[in-house]
Each structure stands twice: as structure tokens, then as C-alpha cells.
Amino acid sequence: SPTGDSWGIFTFLCAALCNLPALPALNCSEELGAGQSIQQTYDLTRYLEHQLRTLAGTYLNYLGPPFNEPDFNPPRLVRAEPRVPSATVDLDLWRGLTDNARLAANYRAYSRLLCYLRVLDGQVGTAELRHRLAHFCASLQGLVLSIGGVMSSLGYPLPAGPAAPPAGPPGAPAAPNDFLKKMDDFWLLKELQTWLWRSAKDFNRLKKKVPPAVVTLRLEARGF
Amino acid sequence: PRSVSPAADPAVISPQDPTLLIGSSLVATCTVSPDFPLKAEDLYWTLNGRRLPAASYAALGPSTLSVALARLNGSRQQSGDNLVCHSRDGGILAGSCLYVGLPPEKPVNITCWSKNMKDLTCKWAPGTEGETFLHTNYTLKYKRRWYGQDNTCQEYHTAGTYSCHIPKDLALFTPYEIWVEASNRLGVAVSDVVMLDILDVVTTDPPSDVHVSRVGDLEDQLSVRWSSPPALKDFLFQAKYQIQYRVEDSSEWKVVDDVGNQTSCRLAGLRPGTVYFVQVRCNPFSIYGSKKAGIWSDWSNPTAASTPRSERVAGGCDPKVGEQNTTLRRELKQFFGWVKKHAYGCSNLGIKLYDQWRVWLQKSHKTRNQVGKEP
């Protein structure tokens, strides 16, 4: 919905802005900053989830049936190097994650996913799809920055590795034929979806540990 | 439950990702890898999710099944038709993307224009059929006549799908050769070459600061003033202008063609007490004395004004031809006339004010084509 998008864009901008060190108007102390940032990161993942639904719909229609059929569930061919880090993890393992590990997993995953999506953007056929992909990548970049901001404000070091995409496609071997590439694209979108679901839970958990002390900013965002 | 297959591909399809002409036939084979305990009779085919009839299958070996596809239609999606080899339980063993279509046609109707002599934008149309079912790439190329090097335009889709924008490094007073190449998996087609000099296709911004005002109390005239577009002020050219105007409720424009290069004009023969919309556009002809016409700019945004109307006594009916004669308007005029007669000091209230309100209403609603609509 248009109003939903306005809210989302506003939240996204706030998230990006909040990660700038000098923002006197907000008067953030270390922990207050983290609280707001976590809420905004959470909001961003929800907004991206919504955006992904539209993007995935368009992209899967471009791939054609059976990829756009609701019950499509092809085999996932294991490759030498896993293409994207999997979001699904043992529940006890997930519960036991430290804040640092939790945030780092999210940061690494989305940095990687962003790289793959950008490669996709270069190859895809229709102008409409390229436009949607570009928009989504911009929002996803905002999410990566937002997570980085949360980590910095809590005093955690950012994980090493490609936050920006390397010159060529990342290390994973390219699919050997067009059909397998379609399958890779399908699983990329699925993994993105799963990560966004998982991140919402991750940030909800983090929210409880670092509550947002400045509530007014969030209310203003909702009233927009 | 998601199944994870071992590293080797379960099966191999041949041909893998072929490109075919519409109407051609194809025999594809699916060969199961020796690691898999599947036989030819355990397999079936689907094309774009639809199961293919068993009558078109043939077992070519213990673990190889073929399918015959005849008279193929153009691909359902540009990413290729999905031909898939399945095991009996529906699992996907292998797939092949079929690209079925036509080679491109020669692009046609190349038209170009230069905004303020700084750049060049060209647009074209795909060849007659347009639909090739395959992704078709268009490249606009240009070179100065008699100078060898081909250049490729980089900024596409600036004025619609089939357009490209060349932002700089264009020479004046020299002919350019321009053409468009269309290519897809089945071939290439090159348009005819268009030859032009940048100076022949110059257009400019619309005139700015368009003002329309009354001429004293004259009921049938309006005065239009505007400024020459600033971007061309350094270039030796003569502008000529055109004005078009229409009555508020009509969609029929009247064009004034003989404005010449003045920046003002008086419209006459207008209806009193009527709201008019006016637009102006500019043609930068005779650039550097070339005597050639340029390309007309876009029309300026419409400016509105109303012609005056002499005051009438209450109850007088209106004999003017074509006067907007709705019940509401008649009653309003009568009311205002009565107010003037009986309420001293209300001289500002009148049908004039009502007219101005109508202008404002039209602007904000943009109901240009709704004739006689009541506000």
C-alpha cells in the first residue's frame, strides 16, 4: 500500500541517518542509540519482507512455470561451497547465540545476499524487473548499514568480508546451464525470504534486551 | 520436506538451452546418471509446468527417454520455456530452457532532437512485428560522416523504451550518421542510416513566464506576454512562437500561427465573461542563420484568465450566443445583481468572483474534458 511504502521509506531513511555519528538533534547516548537502531532495523526487515513479496512474484513470473507455482519445491543441489549462509538453524543453537554472534550472522548473511542480488540485476531481462531489483538492493543496503550501526553502537566489531561486492561474481561457481541458474535464483529468493523472517525474530529478541528509551521518534514514524 | 541431492546431477538433458525458430520441431533426450536407480519408464516430461503426453515419448536406452515436440510456438517467457525431466514421483531430475522465437526486424522511424544544441536524443520503433519472443537488445550507433570511428550510445530509455540519449561531445555544422542495431539469439538487424546535422533538429524549452491579462475593460480581448527561453540566449537564432487557446469547457484549441518573434500578442474576438486557457511554444528556427526550421518545443503550462463582462441588472436574461447558461449560473447572476441593488458596499461580489473561482476549480481538478460539469 502507498501509505505503507511511505512509512517504510521514512523508517529506512531514519535508520540510515541514525547511523551517522554526528546527529545532535537526537541526542543519542550509546545505549539509547542502540535501542532506537534495533527497533528501526526490525522495522526495516518487515518493510523488506513486504517488498520482497512483490519482487519475488514478478521475478518468478519472469522465470515462468513451474517456478511461479505456489507448491514448487525443487531439489536443492549441494555445491562445493554453500551459495548463501542458511537462515535455518537449530532452535537451541539460535536461542544460545550471544548478541554479537546474532548480529554478526545477520550482517554476514545480508552482505552476501546483497552481492548475489546485484549480480542478478546485471543479467536480468526486462526493464521492470531491473528497476524493482535496483530498488530492493538499495533497501537491502540500508539494512546492512543499519545492522552495522547497531553493532557499532553496542561496541561490537563489524565482521570482515565483502560489505561491498567484489569486482566479479563472488566465489561460488556459476551455474553450468540456464535451467540450473533459474533454480539458483529461485533458492536465492527463498533464502532471502527465510532470512527476513528470521531477522524479525532476531531483532525482536534483541529489542527486549536493549529497550528503545526514546519512544517518541518511533511514534512519529508511525504517524507519518 | 526439502530433499538434498548428492553432488552429481541426477540426469542430463540434450540439447541443453537451445535456441530455435518458431515452428521448428525438437527431439530432446533425458539420460539418467549411472548413480541413480531409475529407468526410462520411470521418467516423464513437462513443458512450462504442463505434463507432455506419453505418446510423444520414446525410450532410446535403458535409462534414456526422449520426447518429440512439434511446431513450437514462441517462448512463453523471455527467460526461456522450461522443459523438465521428472522421476515418477514428480521430482526434478534436470531441465533445459528453450528459446523459441524470431530474429529481429530492422528498427524503423528513427527521429532525433537536440535540446538546446547540447545533446541528442533519438527514438525508434522495432520492426513491423515487434514481438520476437526473445529478449532483443537495441544499440544506437552514430558517427560523424567521413570520420571513421563508430560511437555507441549508452543512456537508454530516456524518452520511452526505444530511445537513447547522447549527452555530450557532439559537433555542430557536421553531418552525423545514426543507426540502430537490434540483436537477439537468432540474429541481428540493422536499421537504415539516418543522416542529420545537430543544428537541423534543435528544440528548446517552452517559453517561460507566460502571463495572460485583460486589456482594460475590453470584453473580447486578452493580452499574452512571455519570455524567450533562456538557454538559447547565447545562440544566434530567431525564435518563432505559436499560441493556442481554448475556452474552459471545450477541448478544441485555436492556434495563432503568425506570432513571429515578438514576445507578446493580443488575442481578439473572444467571448466576454469567459475563462480561457492559453499556452505558448517556441521554435528556434534559423539557428546561426541556417533558415531551417527547428523542432517545436513543448507547450508551456496552461495559463488561465477570463475576459471581463459588463454589469447587468438583476433579472436580465442573457441573449449572448453560446453563453454558458446553466440554471445555477443564471440564478447566481440574478442573486448577485439583487445583492448589488440592495446591499451597498458589496460591489466586489459578482459573477467576476464566481468566474475566478471557476478558474481555480478547473486548475485544481483538471477536469478539462468534462463539458458542463457542475462544480
Coordinates of C-alpha atoms in Angstrom, one line a residue:
Chain A
S1 CA 0.0 0.0 0.0
P2 CA 1.3 3.5 -0.7
T3 CA 1.0 4.6 2.9
G4 CA 2.8 1.5 4.0
D5 CA 5.6 2.3 1.5
S6 CA 5.9 5.9 2.8
W7 CA 6.2 4.7 6.3
G8 CA 8.7 2.1 5.2
I9 CA 10.8 4.6 3.2
F10 CA 10.7 7.0 6.1
T11 CA 11.8 4.3 8.5
F12 CA 14.6 3.3 6.2
L13 CA 15.8 6.9 5.9
C14 CA 15.8 7.2 9.6
A15 CA 17.7 4.0 10.0
A16 CA 20.4 5.2 7.6
L17 CA 20.5 8.7 9.2
C18 CA 20.7 7.3 12.7
N19 CA 23.9 5.6 11.8
L20 CA 25.6 8.9 11.1
P21 CA 27.9 9.8 14.1
A22 CA 27.0 13.5 14.4
L23 CA 23.3 13.9 14.8
P24 CA 22.9 16.4 17.7
A25 CA 19.1 16.7 17.4
L26 CA 18.6 13.1 18.6
N27 CA 21.0 13.4 21.5
C28 CA 21.8 9.7 21.5
S29 CA 23.9 8.1 24.2
E30 CA 25.5 4.8 23.4
E31 CA 22.6 2.6 24.7
L32 CA 19.8 4.9 23.7
G33 CA 21.2 4.9 20.1
A34 CA 21.2 1.1 20.1
G35 CA 17.7 0.8 21.3
Q36 CA 16.3 3.1 18.5
S37 CA 18.5 1.4 15.9
I38 CA 17.3 -2.1 16.9
Q39 CA 13.7 -1.0 16.5
Q40 CA 14.4 0.6 13.2
T41 CA 16.3 -2.4 12.0
Y42 CA 13.3 -4.5 12.9
D43 CA 11.0 -2.2 11.0
L44 CA 13.3 -2.4 8.0
T45 CA 13.2 -6.2 7.9
R46 CA 9.4 -6.0 7.9
Y47 CA 9.4 -3.5 5.1
L48 CA 11.9 -5.5 3.1
E49 CA 9.8 -8.6 3.6
H50 CA 6.8 -6.8 2.2
Q51 CA 8.9 -5.5 -0.8
L52 CA 10.3 -9.0 -1.4
R53 CA 6.8 -10.4 -1.9
T54 CA 6.3 -8.1 -4.9
L55 CA 9.8 -8.6 -6.2
A56 CA 9.6 -12.4 -5.9
G57 CA 6.2 -12.5 -7.6
T58 CA 7.5 -10.5 -10.6
Y59 CA 10.8 -12.4 -10.8
L60 CA 9.2 -15.9 -10.6
N61 CA 6.7 -15.0 -13.3
Y62 CA 9.7 -14.0 -15.4
L63 CA 11.2 -17.4 -14.8
G64 CA 8.0 -19.0 -15.8
P65 CA 6.1 -22.1 -14.7
P66 CA 6.8 -24.3 -12.7
F67 CA 8.9 -21.7 -10.8
N68 CA 6.0 -19.4 -10.1
E69 CA 3.7 -22.3 -8.9
P70 CA 2.9 -22.0 -5.2
D71 CA 3.9 -25.6 -4.4
F72 CA 7.1 -25.6 -6.3
N73 CA 9.8 -27.3 -4.3
P74 CA 12.7 -28.5 -6.4
P75 CA 15.7 -30.4 -5.1
R76 CA 18.4 -28.2 -3.7
L77 CA 21.7 -29.3 -5.3
V78 CA 24.6 -29.1 -2.8
R79 CA 27.6 -27.3 -4.3
A80 CA 31.1 -27.4 -3.2
E81 CA 30.7 -24.0 -1.4
P82 CA 27.3 -23.2 0.0
R83 CA 26.0 -20.3 -2.0
V84 CA 24.4 -18.4 0.8
P85 CA 24.5 -18.9 4.5
S86 CA 21.4 -20.7 5.6
A87 CA 18.9 -19.0 7.9
T88 CA 17.5 -22.2 9.4
V89 CA 19.5 -23.2 12.4
D90 CA 18.9 -25.5 15.4
L91 CA 16.5 -23.8 17.8
D92 CA 18.6 -24.3 20.9
L93 CA 21.6 -23.1 19.0
W94 CA 19.6 -20.0 17.9
R95 CA 18.5 -19.3 21.5
G96 CA 22.0 -19.6 22.8
L97 CA 23.6 -17.1 20.4
T98 CA 25.3 -14.1 22.0
D99 CA 24.1 -10.7 20.9
N100 CA 27.4 -10.3 19.0
A101 CA 27.1 -13.6 17.2
R102 CA 23.4 -13.0 16.4
L103 CA 24.1 -9.6 14.9
A104 CA 27.2 -10.9 13.0
A105 CA 25.3 -13.7 11.4
N106 CA 22.7 -11.3 10.1
Y107 CA 25.3 -8.9 8.9
R108 CA 27.3 -11.5 7.0
A109 CA 24.2 -13.1 5.5
Y110 CA 22.7 -9.9 4.1
S111 CA 26.1 -8.7 2.8
R112 CA 26.4 -11.9 0.9
L113 CA 22.8 -11.9 -0.3
L114 CA 23.2 -8.3 -1.5
C115 CA 26.2 -9.3 -3.6
Y116 CA 24.3 -12.1 -5.3
L117 CA 21.3 -9.9 -5.9
R118 CA 23.5 -7.3 -7.5
V119 CA 24.9 -9.9 -9.9
L120 CA 21.3 -10.9 -10.8
D121 CA 20.5 -7.3 -11.5
G122 CA 23.1 -7.2 -14.2
Q123 CA 21.8 -10.2 -16.0
V124 CA 18.0 -10.0 -15.9
G125 CA 15.9 -9.4 -18.9
T126 CA 13.1 -6.9 -18.5
A127 CA 13.3 -3.2 -17.6
E128 CA 10.6 -3.5 -15.0
L129 CA 12.5 -6.3 -13.2
R130 CA 15.8 -4.4 -13.3
H131 CA 14.0 -1.4 -11.8
R132 CA 12.4 -3.4 -8.9
L133 CA 15.7 -5.2 -8.2
A134 CA 17.6 -2.0 -8.1
H135 CA 15.1 -0.6 -5.6
F136 CA 15.3 -3.7 -3.5
C137 CA 19.1 -3.7 -3.5
A138 CA 19.1 -0.1 -2.3
S139 CA 16.8 -1.0 0.6
L140 CA 18.9 -4.1 1.4
Q141 CA 22.0 -2.0 1.5
G142 CA 20.2 0.2 4.1
L143 CA 19.5 -2.9 6.2
V144 CA 23.2 -3.9 6.1
L145 CA 24.2 -0.4 7.2
S146 CA 21.5 -0.4 9.9
I147 CA 22.8 -3.7 11.3
G148 CA 26.3 -2.4 11.2
G149 CA 25.1 0.7 13.1
V150 CA 23.6 -1.4 15.8
M151 CA 26.8 -3.4 16.2
S152 CA 28.9 -0.3 16.4
S153 CA 26.7 1.3 19.0
L154 CA 26.9 -1.8 21.1
G155 CA 30.7 -1.8 20.7
Y156 CA 31.0 -5.0 18.5
P157 CA 33.4 -5.1 15.7
L158 CA 32.0 -5.5 12.2
P159 CA 32.6 -8.9 10.6
A160 CA 35.3 -8.9 8.0
G161 CA 34.4 -9.7 4.4
P162 CA 32.7 -8.2 1.4
A163 CA 30.4 -5.5 2.7
A164 CA 30.7 -4.1 -0.8
P165 CA 30.5 -6.5 -3.7
P166 CA 33.8 -7.7 -5.2
A167 CA 34.7 -6.9 -8.8
G168 CA 33.3 -10.1 -10.3
P169 CA 30.7 -12.6 -9.1
P170 CA 31.6 -14.0 -5.6
G171 CA 33.5 -17.2 -5.1
A172 CA 30.6 -19.7 -5.7
P173 CA 30.8 -21.4 -9.1
A174 CA 28.3 -20.1 -11.6
A175 CA 25.5 -22.4 -12.6
P176 CA 26.6 -24.6 -15.6
N177 CA 23.3 -24.1 -17.5
D178 CA 20.4 -21.8 -17.8
F179 CA 17.9 -24.1 -16.0
L180 CA 20.2 -24.6 -13.0
K181 CA 20.7 -20.9 -12.9
K182 CA 16.9 -20.4 -12.7
M183 CA 16.9 -22.9 -9.8
D184 CA 19.7 -20.9 -8.1
D185 CA 17.7 -17.7 -8.5
F186 CA 14.6 -19.4 -7.0
W187 CA 16.6 -20.6 -4.0
L188 CA 18.2 -17.2 -3.6
L189 CA 14.8 -15.6 -3.2
K190 CA 13.7 -18.3 -0.9
E191 CA 16.7 -17.9 1.3
L192 CA 16.2 -14.1 1.3
Q193 CA 12.6 -14.6 2.5
T194 CA 13.7 -17.0 5.2
W195 CA 16.4 -14.7 6.4
L196 CA 13.9 -11.8 6.7
W197 CA 11.6 -14.0 8.8
R198 CA 14.4 -15.0 11.0
S199 CA 15.8 -11.5 11.4
A200 CA 12.5 -10.2 12.6
K201 CA 12.8 -12.8 15.4
D202 CA 16.4 -11.9 16.0
F203 CA 15.7 -8.2 16.4
N204 CA 12.6 -8.8 18.5
R205 CA 14.9 -10.8 20.9
L206 CA 17.5 -8.0 20.9
K207 CA 14.8 -5.4 21.4
K208 CA 13.9 -7.0 24.8
K209 CA 17.5 -6.8 25.9
V210 CA 18.0 -3.1 24.8
P211 CA 14.6 -1.4 25.0
P212 CA 14.1 1.8 23.0
A213 CA 14.4 4.6 25.6
V214 CA 13.4 7.2 23.1
V215 CA 9.9 6.2 22.1
T216 CA 8.7 9.5 20.5
L217 CA 10.7 9.0 17.3
R218 CA 9.0 5.7 16.7
L219 CA 5.6 7.2 17.2
E220 CA 6.3 10.0 14.8
A221 CA 7.4 7.4 12.2
R222 CA 4.0 5.6 12.6
G223 CA 2.0 8.8 12.3
F224 CA 3.7 9.8 9.0
Chain B
P1 CA 10.4 -31.6 3.3
R2 CA 13.3 -30.3 1.2
S3 CA 15.4 -33.1 -0.3
V4 CA 19.1 -32.5 -0.7
S5 CA 20.6 -34.4 -3.7
P6 CA 24.1 -35.6 -4.0
A7 CA 26.7 -33.6 -5.8
A8 CA 26.4 -35.2 -9.3
D9 CA 23.5 -34.0 -11.4
P10 CA 20.8 -36.7 -11.4
A11 CA 20.3 -36.5 -15.2
V12 CA 21.4 -34.7 -18.3
I13 CA 19.1 -33.2 -21.0
S14 CA 20.2 -32.7 -24.6
P15 CA 20.0 -30.3 -26.1
Q16 CA 20.8 -28.0 -23.2
D17 CA 19.3 -24.5 -23.6
P18 CA 18.8 -24.5 -27.4
T19 CA 17.7 -21.6 -29.5
L20 CA 15.0 -22.4 -32.1
L21 CA 13.0 -20.7 -34.8
I22 CA 9.2 -20.6 -34.3
G23 CA 7.5 -23.6 -35.9
S24 CA 10.5 -25.8 -35.7
S25 CA 10.5 -29.3 -34.1
L26 CA 12.7 -30.7 -31.5
V27 CA 13.6 -34.1 -30.1
A28 CA 15.1 -33.8 -26.6
T29 CA 16.6 -36.7 -24.5
C30 CA 16.9 -37.2 -20.8
T31 CA 19.7 -39.5 -19.7
V32 CA 19.7 -40.6 -16.0
S33 CA 23.1 -40.6 -14.4
P34 CA 24.5 -44.2 -13.7
D35 CA 24.4 -43.4 -9.9
F36 CA 20.7 -43.3 -10.0
P37 CA 18.5 -46.4 -10.0
L38 CA 16.0 -45.0 -12.5
K39 CA 14.9 -46.5 -15.8
A40 CA 13.4 -44.8 -18.9
E41 CA 9.9 -46.0 -17.9
D42 CA 10.2 -44.1 -14.5
L43 CA 10.5 -40.8 -16.3
Y44 CA 8.2 -38.1 -17.7
W45 CA 8.4 -34.7 -19.2
T46 CA 6.8 -31.3 -18.5
L47 CA 6.9 -28.1 -20.5
N48 CA 6.2 -24.9 -18.6
G49 CA 4.7 -27.0 -15.8
R50 CA 2.3 -29.0 -18.1
R51 CA 2.9 -32.7 -18.5
L52 CA 3.7 -33.8 -22.1
P53 CA 1.7 -36.7 -23.5
A54 CA 3.3 -40.1 -23.2
A55 CA 2.6 -40.7 -26.9
S56 CA 5.4 -38.3 -27.7
Y57 CA 7.9 -40.3 -25.6
A58 CA 10.4 -42.9 -26.8
A59 CA 12.9 -45.0 -24.8
L60 CA 16.2 -44.8 -26.5
G61 CA 18.1 -46.9 -24.0
P62 CA 17.6 -48.4 -20.5
S63 CA 17.9 -45.0 -18.8
T64 CA 17.3 -42.6 -21.7
L65 CA 13.8 -41.2 -22.5
S66 CA 13.2 -38.9 -25.5
V67 CA 10.3 -36.5 -26.2
A68 CA 9.3 -35.1 -29.6
L69 CA 8.0 -31.5 -29.7
A70 CA 6.5 -30.3 -33.0
R71 CA 5.8 -26.9 -34.4
L72 CA 6.9 -25.0 -31.4
N73 CA 5.2 -21.6 -30.5
G74 CA 7.2 -18.6 -29.4
S75 CA 8.5 -18.8 -25.9
R76 CA 6.0 -18.1 -23.2
Q77 CA 8.5 -16.0 -21.3
Q78 CA 11.7 -14.3 -22.4
S79 CA 13.8 -16.3 -19.9
G80 CA 13.0 -19.4 -22.0
D81 CA 10.4 -22.2 -21.9
N82 CA 11.1 -24.7 -19.1
L83 CA 11.4 -28.3 -20.4
V84 CA 11.9 -30.6 -17.4
C85 CA 12.6 -34.3 -17.0
H86 CA 10.9 -35.8 -13.9
S87 CA 11.1 -39.0 -12.0
R88 CA 7.8 -40.8 -11.4
D89 CA 7.2 -39.2 -8.0
G90 CA 7.4 -35.7 -9.6
G91 CA 11.0 -34.9 -8.5
I92 CA 13.0 -32.8 -10.9
L93 CA 16.0 -34.6 -12.4
A94 CA 17.1 -32.0 -15.0
G95 CA 15.8 -29.1 -17.0
S96 CA 16.6 -27.2 -20.3
C97 CA 15.5 -23.7 -21.3
L98 CA 14.1 -23.5 -24.8
Y99 CA 14.4 -20.1 -26.5
V100 CA 11.9 -20.2 -29.4
G101 CA 11.3 -17.0 -31.4
L102 CA 12.1 -15.0 -34.4
P103 CA 15.2 -13.0 -35.5
P104 CA 14.7 -9.2 -35.0
E105 CA 13.3 -6.9 -37.7
K106 CA 15.0 -3.7 -38.9
P107 CA 14.2 -0.9 -36.4
V108 CA 12.4 1.9 -38.2
N109 CA 11.3 5.5 -37.8
I110 CA 14.4 6.9 -36.2
T111 CA 13.7 10.5 -35.1
C112 CA 16.2 12.7 -33.1
W113 CA 16.2 16.0 -31.5
S114 CA 18.7 18.1 -29.7
K115 CA 17.8 20.1 -26.6
N116 CA 19.5 23.5 -26.8
M117 CA 22.2 22.1 -29.1
K118 CA 23.9 20.3 -26.1
D119 CA 22.8 16.8 -26.6
L120 CA 20.9 14.4 -28.9
T121 CA 18.0 12.1 -28.0
C122 CA 16.8 9.6 -30.6
K123 CA 13.9 7.3 -30.6
W124 CA 12.9 4.5 -32.9
A125 CA 10.3 1.7 -33.3
P126 CA 11.0 -2.0 -33.5
G127 CA 10.4 -3.6 -36.9
T128 CA 6.9 -4.4 -38.1
E129 CA 6.0 -7.4 -35.9
G130 CA 7.7 -6.2 -32.7
E131 CA 7.2 -9.5 -30.8
T132 CA 10.1 -11.7 -31.3
F133 CA 9.5 -13.7 -28.1
L134 CA 13.2 -13.4 -27.3
H135 CA 15.0 -10.7 -25.4
T136 CA 16.1 -8.2 -28.1
N137 CA 18.9 -5.8 -27.4
Y138 CA 18.9 -2.4 -29.2
T139 CA 22.1 -0.4 -29.7
L140 CA 22.1 3.1 -31.1
K141 CA 25.3 3.9 -33.0
Y142 CA 26.5 7.2 -34.5
K143 CA 29.5 8.6 -36.3
R144 CA 30.5 11.7 -38.0
R145 CA 30.3 11.3 -41.7
W146 CA 33.7 11.0 -43.3
Y147 CA 35.3 10.4 -39.9
G148 CA 35.9 6.7 -39.3
Q149 CA 35.0 5.9 -35.7
D150 CA 31.7 4.4 -34.6
N151 CA 30.3 5.5 -31.3
T152 CA 27.7 3.7 -29.2
C153 CA 25.0 5.4 -27.2
Q154 CA 25.0 4.5 -23.5
E155 CA 21.9 6.0 -21.9
Y156 CA 18.8 4.1 -22.9
H157 CA 15.1 4.5 -22.2
T158 CA 15.3 8.3 -21.5
A159 CA 12.2 9.0 -23.7
G160 CA 10.4 5.7 -23.7
T161 CA 11.5 2.1 -24.2
Y162 CA 13.1 2.6 -27.6
S163 CA 15.2 5.7 -27.0
C164 CA 18.7 6.7 -26.2
H165 CA 20.4 9.9 -25.1
I166 CA 23.8 11.1 -26.2
P167 CA 24.7 13.7 -23.5
K168 CA 27.9 15.3 -24.9
D169 CA 30.8 15.5 -27.3
L170 CA 28.6 16.4 -30.3
A171 CA 29.9 18.5 -33.1
L172 CA 27.9 21.2 -34.8
F173 CA 28.0 22.0 -38.5
T174 CA 28.8 18.5 -39.4
P175 CA 26.6 15.6 -40.6
Y176 CA 26.1 12.6 -38.4
E177 CA 25.2 9.1 -39.5
I178 CA 22.9 7.4 -37.0
W179 CA 21.5 3.9 -37.0
V180 CA 20.1 1.3 -34.6
E181 CA 21.1 -2.4 -34.4
A182 CA 18.7 -4.9 -33.0
S183 CA 20.0 -8.3 -31.9
N184 CA 18.7 -11.4 -30.2
R185 CA 19.7 -15.0 -30.0
L186 CA 18.5 -15.7 -33.6
G187 CA 20.3 -12.8 -35.4
V188 CA 20.9 -9.2 -36.0
A189 CA 19.1 -6.5 -37.9
V190 CA 20.3 -3.0 -38.7
S191 CA 18.1 -0.1 -39.5
D192 CA 18.6 2.3 -42.4
V193 CA 21.1 5.0 -41.7
V194 CA 19.7 8.5 -40.8
M195 CA 21.9 11.5 -41.7
L196 CA 21.5 14.7 -39.8
D197 CA 23.2 17.8 -38.6
I198 CA 22.6 18.7 -34.9
L199 CA 21.6 22.2 -36.0
D200 CA 18.7 20.8 -38.0
V201 CA 16.9 19.2 -35.1
V202 CA 17.2 21.7 -32.3
T203 CA 14.4 22.2 -29.9
T204 CA 14.2 24.2 -26.8
D205 CA 12.3 24.6 -23.5
P206 CA 8.9 26.2 -23.7
P207 CA 8.7 30.0 -23.2
S208 CA 8.8 30.9 -19.6
D209 CA 6.8 33.5 -17.5
V210 CA 3.7 33.3 -19.6
H211 CA 1.2 35.9 -18.4
V212 CA -2.3 36.4 -19.6
S213 CA -4.2 39.5 -18.6
R214 CA -7.2 41.6 -19.6
V215 CA -6.9 44.6 -21.8
G216 CA -8.5 47.3 -19.7
D217 CA -12.3 46.8 -19.9
L218 CA -12.3 45.3 -23.4
E219 CA -14.6 42.3 -23.2
D220 CA -13.3 40.4 -26.2
Q221 CA -9.6 40.7 -25.8
L222 CA -6.8 39.2 -23.7
S223 CA -3.1 40.1 -23.7
V224 CA -0.5 37.4 -23.6
R225 CA 3.2 38.0 -22.7
W226 CA 6.1 35.6 -22.3
S227 CA 9.8 35.4 -22.1
S228 CA 12.1 33.8 -24.6
P229 CA 13.6 30.5 -23.3
P230 CA 16.8 31.4 -21.6
A231 CA 19.0 28.5 -22.7
L232 CA 19.3 29.8 -26.3
K233 CA 20.1 33.4 -25.5
D234 CA 23.7 33.0 -26.4
F235 CA 23.0 31.5 -29.8
L236 CA 22.2 33.4 -32.9
F237 CA 18.7 32.3 -33.7
Q238 CA 15.3 33.7 -34.4
A239 CA 12.6 32.3 -32.4
K240 CA 9.1 32.0 -33.7
Y241 CA 6.2 31.3 -31.5
Q242 CA 2.8 29.8 -31.6
I243 CA -0.1 30.4 -29.2
Q244 CA -3.0 28.1 -28.6
Y245 CA -6.0 28.9 -26.5
R246 CA -9.4 27.4 -25.7
V247 CA -12.5 28.1 -23.8
E248 CA -12.6 26.5 -20.4
D249 CA -15.1 23.7 -21.1
S250 CA -14.0 22.9 -24.6
S251 CA -11.2 20.6 -25.7
E252 CA -10.9 22.4 -29.1
W253 CA -7.8 24.6 -29.3
K254 CA -7.5 27.6 -31.5
V255 CA -4.0 28.2 -32.8
V256 CA -2.4 31.6 -33.5
D257 CA 0.3 31.0 -36.0
D258 CA 1.6 34.3 -37.2
V259 CA 3.1 35.5 -33.9
G260 CA 6.5 35.9 -35.4
N261 CA 9.3 36.5 -32.9
Q262 CA 7.6 39.0 -30.6
T263 CA 7.1 38.0 -27.0
S264 CA 3.6 39.4 -26.7
C265 CA 0.4 39.1 -28.5
R266 CA -3.2 40.3 -28.2
L267 CA -6.0 37.8 -28.6
A268 CA -9.1 39.3 -30.0
G269 CA -12.6 38.3 -31.0
L270 CA -13.1 36.5 -27.7
R271 CA -16.3 35.9 -25.8
P272 CA -16.9 38.2 -22.9
G273 CA -17.1 36.8 -19.4
T274 CA -15.4 33.6 -20.4
V275 CA -12.5 31.8 -18.9
Y276 CA -9.7 30.9 -21.4
F277 CA -6.7 28.7 -21.1
V278 CA -3.6 29.8 -23.1
Q279 CA -0.3 28.0 -24.0
V280 CA 2.8 29.2 -25.9
R281 CA 5.5 27.2 -27.6
C282 CA 8.7 28.2 -29.3
N283 CA 10.6 27.1 -32.5
P284 CA 14.3 28.1 -32.6
F285 CA 14.5 28.4 -36.3
S286 CA 17.3 29.9 -38.3
I287 CA 20.0 28.9 -35.9
Y288 CA 23.2 30.6 -37.0
G289 CA 21.3 31.9 -39.9
S290 CA 20.5 28.5 -41.4
K291 CA 17.0 29.4 -42.5
K292 CA 15.9 25.9 -41.4
A293 CA 13.1 25.3 -39.1
G294 CA 13.9 23.7 -35.8
I295 CA 11.6 21.5 -33.7
W296 CA 8.7 23.0 -31.8
S297 CA 9.2 22.9 -28.0
D298 CA 6.6 21.5 -25.7
W299 CA 3.7 23.8 -24.9
S300 CA 4.1 25.9 -21.8
N301 CA 1.9 25.0 -18.8
P302 CA -1.6 26.4 -19.4
T303 CA -2.3 29.9 -18.0
A304 CA -5.9 30.9 -17.4
A305 CA -7.6 34.3 -17.5
S306 CA -11.2 35.5 -18.1
T307 CA -12.5 38.3 -20.2
P308 CA -14.4 41.0 -18.5
R309 CA -18.1 41.2 -18.5
S310 CA -20.1 44.4 -18.2
E311 CA -22.5 44.5 -15.2
R312 CA -26.2 43.6 -15.7
V313 CA -29.3 44.4 -13.8
A314 CA -30.9 41.7 -11.8
G315 CA -33.4 39.6 -13.7
G316 CA -31.9 40.4 -17.1
C317 CA -31.7 37.4 -19.2
D318 CA -28.7 36.7 -21.3
P319 CA -29.1 36.9 -25.0
K320 CA -25.3 36.3 -25.9
V321 CA -24.8 33.3 -28.1
G322 CA -23.0 30.4 -26.6
E323 CA -23.1 31.8 -23.1
Q324 CA -22.9 29.1 -20.5
N325 CA -26.5 29.0 -19.4
T326 CA -26.9 26.5 -16.7
T327 CA -29.6 27.0 -14.2
L328 CA -27.1 27.6 -11.4
R329 CA -25.2 30.3 -13.2
R330 CA -28.3 32.1 -14.1
E331 CA -29.6 32.1 -10.6
L332 CA -26.2 33.2 -9.3
K333 CA -26.1 36.1 -11.7
Q334 CA -29.6 37.2 -10.6
F335 CA -28.6 36.8 -7.0
F336 CA -25.5 38.9 -7.4
G337 CA -27.5 41.6 -9.3
W338 CA -30.0 41.7 -6.5
V339 CA -27.2 42.0 -3.9
K340 CA -25.7 44.9 -5.7
K341 CA -29.0 46.7 -5.8
H342 CA -29.9 46.1 -2.2
A343 CA -26.7 45.7 -0.3
Y344 CA -24.5 48.8 -0.7
G345 CA -20.8 48.2 -0.3
C346 CA -20.9 44.6 -1.6
S347 CA -19.7 45.7 -5.0
N348 CA -16.9 43.1 -5.0
L349 CA -19.4 40.3 -5.0
G350 CA -20.3 39.4 -8.5
I351 CA -20.1 37.0 -11.3
K352 CA -16.5 38.0 -11.8
L353 CA -15.6 36.5 -8.5
Y354 CA -17.5 33.4 -9.4
D355 CA -15.6 33.2 -12.7
Q356 CA -12.2 33.4 -10.9
W357 CA -13.4 30.7 -8.5
R358 CA -14.3 28.5 -11.5
V359 CA -10.7 29.1 -12.9
W360 CA -9.2 28.0 -9.7
L361 CA -11.5 25.0 -9.6
Q362 CA -10.6 23.9 -13.1
K363 CA -6.9 24.1 -12.4
S364 CA -7.1 22.0 -9.3
H365 CA -9.5 19.4 -10.7
K366 CA -8.1 19.3 -14.2
T367 CA -11.5 18.3 -15.5
R368 CA -10.7 19.5 -19.0
N369 CA -12.8 17.1 -20.8
Q370 CA -15.9 17.1 -18.6
V371 CA -18.1 19.5 -20.5
G372 CA -20.8 21.3 -18.5
K373 CA -19.9 19.6 -15.2
E374 CA -21.3 21.3 -12.3
P375 CA -18.8 22.2 -9.6

